[in-house]
Coordinates of C-alpha atoms in Angstrom, one line a residue:
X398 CA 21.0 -26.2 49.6
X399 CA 20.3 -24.5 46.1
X400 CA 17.8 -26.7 43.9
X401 CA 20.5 -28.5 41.4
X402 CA 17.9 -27.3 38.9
X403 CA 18.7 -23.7 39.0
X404 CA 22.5 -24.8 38.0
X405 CA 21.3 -25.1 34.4
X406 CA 23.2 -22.6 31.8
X407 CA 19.6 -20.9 30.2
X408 CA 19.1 -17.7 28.7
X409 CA 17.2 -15.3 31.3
X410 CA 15.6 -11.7 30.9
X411 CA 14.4 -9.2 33.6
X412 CA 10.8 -9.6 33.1
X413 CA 8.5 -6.9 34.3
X414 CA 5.3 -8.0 36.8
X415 CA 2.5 -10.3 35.0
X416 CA 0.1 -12.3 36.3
X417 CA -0.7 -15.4 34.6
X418 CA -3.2 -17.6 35.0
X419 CA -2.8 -21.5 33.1
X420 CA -5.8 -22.6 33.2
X421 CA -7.6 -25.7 33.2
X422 CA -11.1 -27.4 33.7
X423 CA -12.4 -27.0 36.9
X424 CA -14.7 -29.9 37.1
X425 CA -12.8 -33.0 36.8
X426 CA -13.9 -36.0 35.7
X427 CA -12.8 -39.4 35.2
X428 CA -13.8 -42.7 33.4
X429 CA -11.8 -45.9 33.0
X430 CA -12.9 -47.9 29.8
X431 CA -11.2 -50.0 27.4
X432 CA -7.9 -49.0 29.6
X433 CA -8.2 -45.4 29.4
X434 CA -8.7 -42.5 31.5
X435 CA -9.9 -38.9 31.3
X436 CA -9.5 -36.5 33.6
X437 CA -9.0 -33.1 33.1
X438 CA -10.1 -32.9 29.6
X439 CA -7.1 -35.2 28.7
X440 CA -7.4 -39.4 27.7
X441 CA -4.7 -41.5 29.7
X442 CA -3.9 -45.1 28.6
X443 CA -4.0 -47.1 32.5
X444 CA -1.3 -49.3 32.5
X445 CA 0.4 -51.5 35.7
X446 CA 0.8 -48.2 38.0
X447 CA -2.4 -47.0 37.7
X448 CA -3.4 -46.0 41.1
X449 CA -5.7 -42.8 41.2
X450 CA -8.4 -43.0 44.1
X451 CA -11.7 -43.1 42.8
X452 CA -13.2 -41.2 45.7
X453 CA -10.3 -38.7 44.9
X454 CA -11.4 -38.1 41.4
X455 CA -14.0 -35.5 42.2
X456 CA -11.5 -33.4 44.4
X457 CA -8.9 -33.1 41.9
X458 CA -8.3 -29.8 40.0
X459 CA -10.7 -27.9 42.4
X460 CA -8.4 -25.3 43.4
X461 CA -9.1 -24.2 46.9
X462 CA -6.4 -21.4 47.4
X463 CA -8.2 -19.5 44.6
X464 CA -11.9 -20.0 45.9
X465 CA -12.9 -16.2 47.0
X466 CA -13.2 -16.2 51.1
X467 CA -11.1 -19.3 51.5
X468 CA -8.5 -19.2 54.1
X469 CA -6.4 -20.6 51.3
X470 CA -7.1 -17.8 49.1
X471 CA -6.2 -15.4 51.5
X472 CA -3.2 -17.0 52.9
X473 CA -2.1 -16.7 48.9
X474 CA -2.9 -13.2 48.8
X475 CA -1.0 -12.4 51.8
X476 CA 1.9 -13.9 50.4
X477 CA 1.8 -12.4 47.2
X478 CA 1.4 -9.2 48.6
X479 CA 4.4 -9.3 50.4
X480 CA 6.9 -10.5 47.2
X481 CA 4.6 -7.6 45.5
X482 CA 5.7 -5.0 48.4
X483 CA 9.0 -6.3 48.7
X484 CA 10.3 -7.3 45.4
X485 CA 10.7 -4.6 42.6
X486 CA 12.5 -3.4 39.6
X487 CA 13.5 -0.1 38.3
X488 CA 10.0 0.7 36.9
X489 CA 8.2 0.4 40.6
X490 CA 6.5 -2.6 39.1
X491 CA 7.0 -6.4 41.3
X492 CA 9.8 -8.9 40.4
X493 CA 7.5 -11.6 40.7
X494 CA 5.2 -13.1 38.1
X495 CA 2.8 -15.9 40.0
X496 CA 1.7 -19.2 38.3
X497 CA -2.0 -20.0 40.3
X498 CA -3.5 -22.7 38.2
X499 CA -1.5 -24.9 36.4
X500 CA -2.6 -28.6 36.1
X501 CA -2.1 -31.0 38.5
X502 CA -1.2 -33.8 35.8
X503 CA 2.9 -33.8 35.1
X504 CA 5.5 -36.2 34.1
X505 CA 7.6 -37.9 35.7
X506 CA 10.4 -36.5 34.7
X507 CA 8.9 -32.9 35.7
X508 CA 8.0 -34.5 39.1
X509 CA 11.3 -36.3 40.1
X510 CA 14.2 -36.1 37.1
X511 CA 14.0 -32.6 36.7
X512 CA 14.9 -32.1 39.6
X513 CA 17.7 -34.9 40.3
X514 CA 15.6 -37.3 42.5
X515 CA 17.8 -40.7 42.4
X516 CA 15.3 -43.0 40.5
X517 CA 15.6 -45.4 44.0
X518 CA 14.2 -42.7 46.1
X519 CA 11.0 -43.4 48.4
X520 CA 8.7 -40.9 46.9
X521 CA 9.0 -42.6 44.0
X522 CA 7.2 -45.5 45.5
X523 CA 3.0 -46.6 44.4
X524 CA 2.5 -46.0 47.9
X525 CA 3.9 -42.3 48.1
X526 CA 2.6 -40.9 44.8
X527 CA -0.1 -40.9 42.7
X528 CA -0.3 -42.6 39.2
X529 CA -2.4 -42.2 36.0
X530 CA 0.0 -44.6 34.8
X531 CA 4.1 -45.0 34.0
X532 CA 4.7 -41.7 32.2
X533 CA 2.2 -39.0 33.9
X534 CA 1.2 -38.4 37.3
X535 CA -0.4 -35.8 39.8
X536 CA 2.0 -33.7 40.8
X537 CA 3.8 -34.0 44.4
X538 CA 5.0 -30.8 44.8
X539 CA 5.1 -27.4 43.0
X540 CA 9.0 -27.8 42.2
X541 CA 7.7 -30.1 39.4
X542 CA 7.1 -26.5 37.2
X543 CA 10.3 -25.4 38.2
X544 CA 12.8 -26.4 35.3
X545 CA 9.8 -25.8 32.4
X546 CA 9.3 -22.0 33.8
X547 CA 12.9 -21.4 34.4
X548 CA 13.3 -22.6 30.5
X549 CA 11.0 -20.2 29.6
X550 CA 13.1 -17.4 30.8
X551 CA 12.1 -16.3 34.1
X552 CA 14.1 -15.2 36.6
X553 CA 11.1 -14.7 39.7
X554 CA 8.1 -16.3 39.9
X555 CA 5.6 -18.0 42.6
X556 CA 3.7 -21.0 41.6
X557 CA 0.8 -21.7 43.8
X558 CA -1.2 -25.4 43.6
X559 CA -2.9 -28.5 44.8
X560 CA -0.1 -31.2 45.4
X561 CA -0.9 -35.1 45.9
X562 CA 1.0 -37.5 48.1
X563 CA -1.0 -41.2 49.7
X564 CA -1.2 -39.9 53.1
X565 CA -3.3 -41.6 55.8
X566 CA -6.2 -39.5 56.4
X567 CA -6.2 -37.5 59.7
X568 CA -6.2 -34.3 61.2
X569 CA -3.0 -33.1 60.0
X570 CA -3.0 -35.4 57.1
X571 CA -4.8 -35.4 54.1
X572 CA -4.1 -37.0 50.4
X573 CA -4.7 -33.3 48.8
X574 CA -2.8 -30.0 50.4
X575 CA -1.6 -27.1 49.0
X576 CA 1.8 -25.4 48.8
X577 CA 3.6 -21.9 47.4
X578 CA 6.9 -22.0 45.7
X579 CA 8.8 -19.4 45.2
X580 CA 12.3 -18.6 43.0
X581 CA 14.4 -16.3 42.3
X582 CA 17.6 -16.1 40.2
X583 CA 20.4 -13.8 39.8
X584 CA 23.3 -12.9 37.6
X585 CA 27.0 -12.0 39.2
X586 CA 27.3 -8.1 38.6
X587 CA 23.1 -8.1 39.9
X588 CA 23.8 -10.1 42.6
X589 CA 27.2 -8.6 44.1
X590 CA 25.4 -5.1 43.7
X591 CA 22.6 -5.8 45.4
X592 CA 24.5 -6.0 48.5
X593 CA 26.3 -3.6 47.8
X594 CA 29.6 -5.7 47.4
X595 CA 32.5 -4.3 44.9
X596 CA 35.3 -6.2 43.7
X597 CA 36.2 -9.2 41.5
X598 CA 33.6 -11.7 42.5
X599 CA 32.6 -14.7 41.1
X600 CA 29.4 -16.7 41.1
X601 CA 30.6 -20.0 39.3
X602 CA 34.0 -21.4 40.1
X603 CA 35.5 -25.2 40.2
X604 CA 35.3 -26.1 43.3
X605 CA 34.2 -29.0 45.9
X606 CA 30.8 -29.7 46.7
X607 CA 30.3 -29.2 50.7
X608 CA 27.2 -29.4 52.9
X609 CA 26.9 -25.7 52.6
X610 CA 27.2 -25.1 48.9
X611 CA 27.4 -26.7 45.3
X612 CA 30.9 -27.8 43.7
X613 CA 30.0 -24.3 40.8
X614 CA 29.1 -21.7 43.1
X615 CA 31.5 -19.4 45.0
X616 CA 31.4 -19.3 49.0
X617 CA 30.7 -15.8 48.8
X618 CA 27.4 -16.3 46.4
X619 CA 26.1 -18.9 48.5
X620 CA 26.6 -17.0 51.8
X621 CA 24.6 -13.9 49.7
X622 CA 21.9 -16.3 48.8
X623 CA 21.5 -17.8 52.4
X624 CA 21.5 -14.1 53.9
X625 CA 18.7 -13.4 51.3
X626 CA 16.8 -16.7 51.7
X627 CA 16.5 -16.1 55.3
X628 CA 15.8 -12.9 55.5
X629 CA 12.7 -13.5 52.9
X630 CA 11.5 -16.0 54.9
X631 CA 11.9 -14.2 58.6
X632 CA 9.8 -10.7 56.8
X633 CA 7.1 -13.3 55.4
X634 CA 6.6 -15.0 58.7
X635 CA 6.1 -11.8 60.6
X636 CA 4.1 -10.0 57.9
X637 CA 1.6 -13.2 57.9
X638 CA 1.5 -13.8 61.9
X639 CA 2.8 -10.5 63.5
X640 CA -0.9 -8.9 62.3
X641 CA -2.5 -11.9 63.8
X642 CA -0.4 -11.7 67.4
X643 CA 2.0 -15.0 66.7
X644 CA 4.9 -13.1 66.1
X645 CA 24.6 -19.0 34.0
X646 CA 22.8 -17.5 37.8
X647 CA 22.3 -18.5 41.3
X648 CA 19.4 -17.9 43.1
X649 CA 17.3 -19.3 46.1
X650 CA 14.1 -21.4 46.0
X651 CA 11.5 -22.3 48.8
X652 CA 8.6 -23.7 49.4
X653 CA 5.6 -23.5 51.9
X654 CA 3.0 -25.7 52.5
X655 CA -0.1 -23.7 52.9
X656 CA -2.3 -25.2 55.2
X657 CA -0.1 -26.1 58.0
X658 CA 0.5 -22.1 57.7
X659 CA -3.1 -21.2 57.6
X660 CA -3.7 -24.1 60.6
X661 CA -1.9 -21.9 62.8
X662 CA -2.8 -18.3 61.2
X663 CA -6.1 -18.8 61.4
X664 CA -6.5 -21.6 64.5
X665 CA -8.0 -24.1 62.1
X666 CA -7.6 -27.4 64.6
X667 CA -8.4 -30.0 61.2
X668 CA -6.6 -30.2 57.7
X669 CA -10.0 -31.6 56.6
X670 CA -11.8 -28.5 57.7
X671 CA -10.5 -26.4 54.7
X672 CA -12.8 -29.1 52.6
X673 CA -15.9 -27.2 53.5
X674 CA -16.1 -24.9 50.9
X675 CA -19.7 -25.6 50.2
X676 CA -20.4 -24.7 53.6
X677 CA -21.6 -21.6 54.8
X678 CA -20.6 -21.9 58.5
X679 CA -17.1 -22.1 57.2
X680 CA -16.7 -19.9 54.5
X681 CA -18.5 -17.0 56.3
X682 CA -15.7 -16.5 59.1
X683 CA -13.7 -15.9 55.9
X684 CA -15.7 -13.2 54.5
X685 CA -13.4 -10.7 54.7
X686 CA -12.5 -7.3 52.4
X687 CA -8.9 -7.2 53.9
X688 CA -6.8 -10.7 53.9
X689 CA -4.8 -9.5 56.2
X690 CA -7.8 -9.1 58.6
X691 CA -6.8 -11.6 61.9
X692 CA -9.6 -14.1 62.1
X693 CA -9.6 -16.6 64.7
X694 CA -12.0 -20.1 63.2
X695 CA -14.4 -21.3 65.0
X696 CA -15.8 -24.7 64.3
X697 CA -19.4 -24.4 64.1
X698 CA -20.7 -28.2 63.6
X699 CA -19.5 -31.9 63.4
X700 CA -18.7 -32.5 59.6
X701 CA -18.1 -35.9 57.1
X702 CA -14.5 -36.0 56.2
X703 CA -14.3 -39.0 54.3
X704 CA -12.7 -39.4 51.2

C-alpha cells in the first residue's frame, strides 16, 4: 500500500545528494511548574493529556543511532551506504538526502492526520502514545516528517530517529527504539523509463481503490512501484546480513525498525542492551573502522535496565 500522503499534488525538483543534519539539544531537560513544561529547549503548557514518564525525561533526545561505535550508528551507516551505492543521478552523486536528527517533539497532526490515521484509531490512545499535552507529542514513528519534507520539495530522502510508543518493558520491548524511513517519488515519463517501458502510460487515472493499489494510480505504476519496493528491500537485507553469514508522483515508502535489525545483525539477545552507551564493555565490541565489519556481541556483565 502507497502512504496516502505521497498522493498530494506538490511541486518536486531532482535534488542533488546533501546531508542535513536538524539539530537539536542533546541534553534534555524537563520541569513542570505553574503547568508548564520544558524540554528540549521549548516551554509546553501541561494540560489533561499530559503523560510524559518522568524517568523517561533524561533519555529523550539522546540519539543513539548517531553515538560513534554504537551498533545503532553503524546499522545507520550501513544503510545509508547502500541508498548511497545504489541510488544515483546523472552527476554520479546519491539520490538520497538523509534527515538524522530531527526533534522528537511533533504535532499531532504530523503524527496521525498527516498521514490519514481515522481519529478513532488505537494508537491514538494515552496508553499508546506519549503526550506533552493535546496539540504536541513525541513522535511515534518517523512517517510523522514525511508530509513536511515532501512539502519542501524532496523527492528521496531517509529520516533516521528515536520513536516513542508505552510499551511494557522487556527484552524485546522498550518505550524508546529507533527506526529508518525511507521515500522515494517519481514522475510518469521518470518512472516508465526507468524500466525501460515505452508507450502511452499513465501514473494517475480514475479508477477504483483495490487491496493492491489506490483509486489515482494506474495498475501498471503500482506493479513498477511494488517490483522496486521489493527489490530495495531484498538488496538491503543481503547487503546488511549476507556479510555477517544470515543470508503529481508515485513513489514507494518503508520503514525499518532498527534494533530488531541490529538484534539479529549483531546477536544482541536484549533491546535494553543498546542502553549501555556509557559502558565500556559494550561499546568496545563496537569499535570498529569498517561498519560493515561482522561482529558477534557478547554480554559481558548483568546490567540495571530500569527506566
Amino acid at each position: 500500500m502507497i502512504c496516502p500522503v505521497l498522493h498530494a499534488t506538490l511541486k518536486h525538483s531532482l535534488r542533488r545528494f546533501q546531508l542535513i543534519r536538524c539539530c537539536y539539544c542533546t541534553s534534555p531537560k524537563l520541569s513542570e511548574k505553574n503547568g508548564t513544561i520544558e524540554l528540549l529547549g521549548k516551554t509546553y503548557k501541561t494540560d489533561h493529556v499530559t503523560n510524559i514518564r518522568s524517568s523517561l525525561i533524561p533519555k529523550i533526545g539522546i540519539g543513539l543511532h548517531n553515538m560513534k561505535h554504537h551498533p545503532l550508528n553503524l546499522l545507520k551507516k550501513q544503510i545509508v551506504d547502500y541508498f548511497y551505492k545504489n541510488f544515483i543521478n546523472r552527476q554520479k552523486n546519491p539520490v538520497f538526502s538523509v534527515y538524522d536528527s530531527i526533534s522528537p517533539v511533533v504535532t499531532l497532526h504530523q503524527n496521525f492526520d498527516s498521514l490519514l490515521v481515522p481519529v478513532d484509531h488505537v494508537s491514538r490512545k494515552l496508553s499508546e502514545s506519549f503526550y506533552l499535552n493535546s496539540e504536541y507529542m513525541l513522535r511515534a514513528h518517523t512517517s510523522a516528517h514525511q508530509s513536511d519534507l515532501i512539502r519542501t520539495g524532496l523527492n528521496a530522502f531517509l529520516v533516521f530517529g528515536d520513536v516513542y510508543r508505552r510499551d511494557t518493558i522487556d527484552s524485546s520491548h522498550y518505550p524508546i527504539f529507533h527506526q529508518a524511513e525511507g521515500v522515494r517519488l517519481y514522475r510518469g515519463q521518470e518512472l516508465f523509463s526507468k524500466m525501460n517501458i515505452t508507450g502511452d502510460y499513465q501514473i494517475f487515472e480514475n479508477g477504483e481503490k483495490n487491496e493492491t493499489k489506490q483509486p489515482l494510480h494506474t495498475k501498471e505504476a503500482v506493479m513498477i512501484l511494488e517490483h522496486e519496493l521489493k527489490s530495495t528491500l531484498e538488496n538491503l537485507a543481503f547487503e546488511l546480513f549476507g556479510k555477517a553469514g544470515a543470508g503529481d508522483q508515485i513513489g514507494w515508502a518503508f520503514g525499518l525498525g532498527l534494533e530488531r535489525l541490529a538484534m539479529r545483525l549483531y546477536s544482541i539477545p536484549d533491546i535494553r542492551q543498546f542502553w549501555r552507551y556509557n559502558d565500556s564493555g559494550f561499546m568496545s565490541q563496537f569499535d570498529v573502522k569498517d561498519p560493515s565489519t561482522p561482529i558477534k556481541y557478547k554480554v559481558t556483565e548483568c546490567f540495571n535496565f530500569s527506566t
